[in-house]
Amino acid sequence: MNAPEPRAPTGAPGPTTVPAPPAPSADRAAPRSGRAGRAGWWTVTVLAFATALLTARYLTLDPETYLDQQRAVYLAHRLPLTLHVGGGVLAILLGPWQFLPRLRARRPGLHRLTGRLYLLAVLAAGTGGLLLAPSGLVGPVAPIGFTALAVLLLLSSALAWRAALRRDLARHRAWAVRSFALILAAATLRIWLPVMDLAGVPFEQAYATAAWTCWLINLVLAEHLIARIPGPAPRRRPGDPGPAAAV
């Protein structure tokens, strides 16, 4: 008669598979993040279109549309003014559409075309701004601020283009966000000045601070947004453990 095989103790641990812990918080955050992103896009787009409508009137070259303090300067620099305003209007209108993921995925050719048009518009706006800035009001504080804005706009746009040529999408997106944030300084400027006027700040003081705050505020917000953009997923090597690991 064969002896029965010994049984393993019921309390002995055996090999188990531990599933990856669930992440309900991430699942819940995704819809909220999507809604916040859409709301932010619409807010920026409305501001961009409103700013374009307000500034496009300068393209009529009608002296009555110019600021009283700047009328003589604009009349003496009509070509730089046209470059600056025309390029800025086109760039601020094109910019929001560059950040639509579905448009980039479904129409990559259109994304590249509008991106090139945006770069040409930025080149015109930045060049015109550099030519106008030395003759600006409240020197030297405001002219230096607007010169810095024009230089950073041209530099960030060139770096975005360079990263796109190298297929470095993460850097391309980061520099594109910075570039458009600097273009949106036109909108921030037109918010800052009325707010300062309501606060009783003299025009010269408000204008001098606006020459810096209009783009510094935008860059701070841009860096916050860039930090939240998810990077490319890391590549898994053969043999790497998946989301579940045997213990």
Tab-separated table of C-alpha atoms in Angstrom, residues 27-182:
chain	number	residue	atom	x	y	z
A	27	ASP	CA	-8.795	58.412	-13.592
A	28	ARG	CA	-10.883	61.030	-11.856
A	29	ALA	CA	-8.351	63.765	-12.568
A	30	ALA	CA	-8.314	63.092	-16.313
A	31	PRO	CA	-11.827	64.459	-17.056
A	32	ARG	CA	-11.208	67.462	-14.829
A	33	SER	CA	-7.899	68.102	-16.583
A	34	GLY	CA	-9.589	67.825	-19.969
A	35	ARG	CA	-12.317	70.287	-19.023
A	36	ALA	CA	-9.771	72.723	-17.581
A	37	GLY	CA	-7.688	72.457	-20.751
A	38	ARG	CA	-10.658	73.214	-22.988
A	39	ALA	CA	-11.713	76.134	-20.805
A	40	GLY	CA	-8.174	77.512	-20.872
A	41	TRP	CA	-7.969	77.148	-24.648
A	42	TRP	CA	-11.241	78.990	-25.172
A	43	THR	CA	-10.222	81.762	-22.771
A	44	VAL	CA	-6.919	82.285	-24.560
A	45	THR	CA	-8.588	82.137	-27.990
A	46	VAL	CA	-11.208	84.745	-27.079
A	47	LEU	CA	-8.497	87.037	-25.687
A	48	ALA	CA	-6.414	86.522	-28.830
A	49	PHE	CA	-9.274	87.366	-31.192
A	50	ALA	CA	-10.337	90.396	-29.124
A	51	THR	CA	-6.774	91.710	-29.139
A	52	ALA	CA	-6.481	91.163	-32.884
A	53	LEU	CA	-9.669	93.157	-33.471
A	54	LEU	CA	-8.465	96.011	-31.271
A	55	THR	CA	-5.015	96.274	-32.838
A	56	ALA	CA	-5.930	95.635	-36.485
A	57	ARG	CA	-7.293	99.184	-36.719
A	58	TYR	CA	-3.693	100.440	-36.684
A	59	LEU	CA	-3.264	98.859	-40.116
A	60	THR	CA	-5.525	101.560	-41.574
A	61	LEU	CA	-2.656	103.998	-40.884
A	62	ASP	CA	-5.254	106.502	-39.722
A	63	PRO	CA	-3.524	108.893	-37.278
A	64	GLU	CA	-6.766	109.191	-35.280
A	65	THR	CA	-6.413	105.568	-34.174
A	66	TYR	CA	-2.977	106.122	-32.588
A	67	LEU	CA	-2.311	106.975	-28.961
A	68	ASP	CA	-1.914	110.729	-28.559
A	69	GLN	CA	1.483	110.225	-26.907
A	70	GLN	CA	2.692	107.952	-29.743
A	71	ARG	CA	1.121	109.590	-32.797
A	72	ALA	CA	4.268	111.374	-33.951
A	73	VAL	CA	6.409	108.248	-33.525
A	74	TYR	CA	3.971	106.039	-35.436
A	75	LEU	CA	3.656	108.542	-38.271
A	76	ALA	CA	7.448	108.597	-38.595
A	77	HIS	CA	7.744	104.776	-38.515
A	78	ARG	CA	4.836	103.503	-40.584
A	79	LEU	CA	6.703	100.555	-42.120
A	80	PRO	CA	7.926	99.132	-38.774
A	81	LEU	CA	4.436	99.774	-37.353
A	82	THR	CA	2.814	97.838	-40.194
A	83	LEU	CA	5.257	94.945	-39.765
A	84	HIS	CA	4.764	94.858	-36.014
A	85	VAL	CA	0.972	95.105	-36.011
A	86	GLY	CA	0.354	92.993	-39.120
A	87	GLY	CA	2.673	90.221	-37.957
A	88	GLY	CA	1.319	90.360	-34.428
A	89	VAL	CA	-2.321	90.137	-35.555
A	90	LEU	CA	-1.626	87.125	-37.786
A	91	ALA	CA	0.476	85.355	-35.123
A	92	ILE	CA	-2.043	85.857	-32.329
A	93	LEU	CA	-4.846	84.533	-34.556
A	94	LEU	CA	-2.898	81.460	-35.696
A	95	GLY	CA	-1.368	80.592	-32.325
A	96	PRO	CA	-4.316	78.937	-30.541
A	97	TRP	CA	-4.899	76.448	-33.369
A	98	GLN	CA	-1.348	75.134	-33.032
A	99	PHE	CA	-2.219	73.691	-29.622
A	100	LEU	CA	-5.201	71.540	-30.628
A	101	PRO	CA	-4.087	67.877	-30.292
A	102	ARG	CA	-6.776	66.549	-32.617
A	103	LEU	CA	-5.863	69.007	-35.359
A	104	ARG	CA	-2.181	68.075	-35.049
A	105	ALA	CA	-2.997	64.368	-35.198
A	106	ARG	CA	-5.565	64.433	-38.001
A	107	ARG	CA	-4.112	67.213	-40.170
A	108	PRO	CA	-0.330	67.261	-39.612
A	109	GLY	CA	0.199	68.989	-42.955
A	110	LEU	CA	-2.111	71.825	-41.943
A	111	HIS	CA	-0.330	72.070	-38.590
A	112	ARG	CA	3.027	72.451	-40.335
A	113	LEU	CA	1.649	75.014	-42.804
A	114	THR	CA	0.085	77.201	-40.124
A	115	GLY	CA	3.237	76.785	-38.053
A	116	ARG	CA	5.358	78.212	-40.875
A	117	LEU	CA	2.922	81.090	-41.323
A	118	TYR	CA	3.098	81.722	-37.585
A	119	LEU	CA	6.893	81.870	-37.719
A	120	LEU	CA	6.816	84.370	-40.587
A	121	ALA	CA	4.287	86.484	-38.694
A	122	VAL	CA	6.478	86.393	-35.575
A	123	LEU	CA	9.488	87.440	-37.628
A	124	ALA	CA	7.579	90.483	-38.892
A	125	ALA	CA	6.179	91.349	-35.452
A	126	GLY	CA	9.525	90.974	-33.690
A	127	THR	CA	11.474	92.911	-36.312
A	128	GLY	CA	8.943	95.745	-36.311
A	129	GLY	CA	8.988	95.777	-32.511
A	130	LEU	CA	12.780	96.066	-32.428
A	131	LEU	CA	12.632	99.021	-34.809
A	132	LEU	CA	9.879	100.785	-32.855
A	133	ALA	CA	11.066	100.138	-29.298
A	134	PRO	CA	13.902	102.718	-29.137
A	135	SER	CA	11.387	105.487	-29.891
A	136	GLY	CA	8.906	104.306	-27.275
A	137	LEU	CA	7.477	106.238	-24.374
A	138	VAL	CA	8.838	106.465	-20.825
A	139	GLY	CA	12.451	105.818	-21.701
A	140	PRO	CA	14.608	104.040	-20.925
A	141	VAL	CA	12.482	101.648	-18.822
A	142	ALA	CA	9.680	100.910	-21.305
A	143	PRO	CA	11.871	100.771	-24.454
A	144	ILE	CA	14.202	98.265	-22.790
A	145	GLY	CA	11.237	96.151	-21.681
A	146	PHE	CA	9.706	96.048	-25.166
A	147	THR	CA	13.116	95.369	-26.737
A	148	ALA	CA	13.575	92.401	-24.415
A	149	LEU	CA	10.104	91.175	-25.396
A	150	ALA	CA	10.936	91.331	-29.121
A	151	VAL	CA	14.276	89.552	-28.660
A	152	LEU	CA	12.764	86.764	-26.545
A	153	LEU	CA	9.893	86.347	-29.002
A	154	LEU	CA	12.258	85.874	-31.929
A	155	LEU	CA	14.570	83.594	-29.935
A	156	SER	CA	11.853	81.314	-28.542
A	157	SER	CA	10.226	80.992	-31.973
A	158	ALA	CA	13.560	80.127	-33.607
A	159	LEU	CA	14.226	77.472	-30.952
A	160	ALA	CA	10.741	76.008	-31.467
A	161	TRP	CA	11.422	75.762	-35.204
A	162	ARG	CA	14.847	74.209	-34.617
A	163	ALA	CA	13.392	71.581	-32.280
A	164	ALA	CA	10.698	70.749	-34.845
A	165	LEU	CA	13.344	70.178	-37.524
A	166	ARG	CA	15.133	67.806	-35.163
A	167	ARG	CA	11.858	65.967	-34.369
A	168	ASP	CA	12.346	66.851	-30.707
A	169	LEU	CA	8.646	67.215	-29.969
A	170	ALA	CA	8.990	67.843	-26.235
A	171	ARG	CA	11.300	70.829	-26.722
A	172	HIS	CA	9.283	72.010	-29.715
A	173	ARG	CA	6.097	72.173	-27.645
A	174	ALA	CA	7.836	73.907	-24.752
A	175	TRP	CA	9.359	76.626	-26.929
A	176	ALA	CA	6.121	77.018	-28.908
A	177	VAL	CA	4.233	77.633	-25.645
A	178	ARG	CA	6.796	80.270	-24.638
A	179	SER	CA	6.608	81.915	-28.061
A	180	PHE	CA	2.824	82.194	-27.995
A	181	ALA	CA	2.893	83.405	-24.387
A	182	LEU	CA	5.094	86.271	-25.559
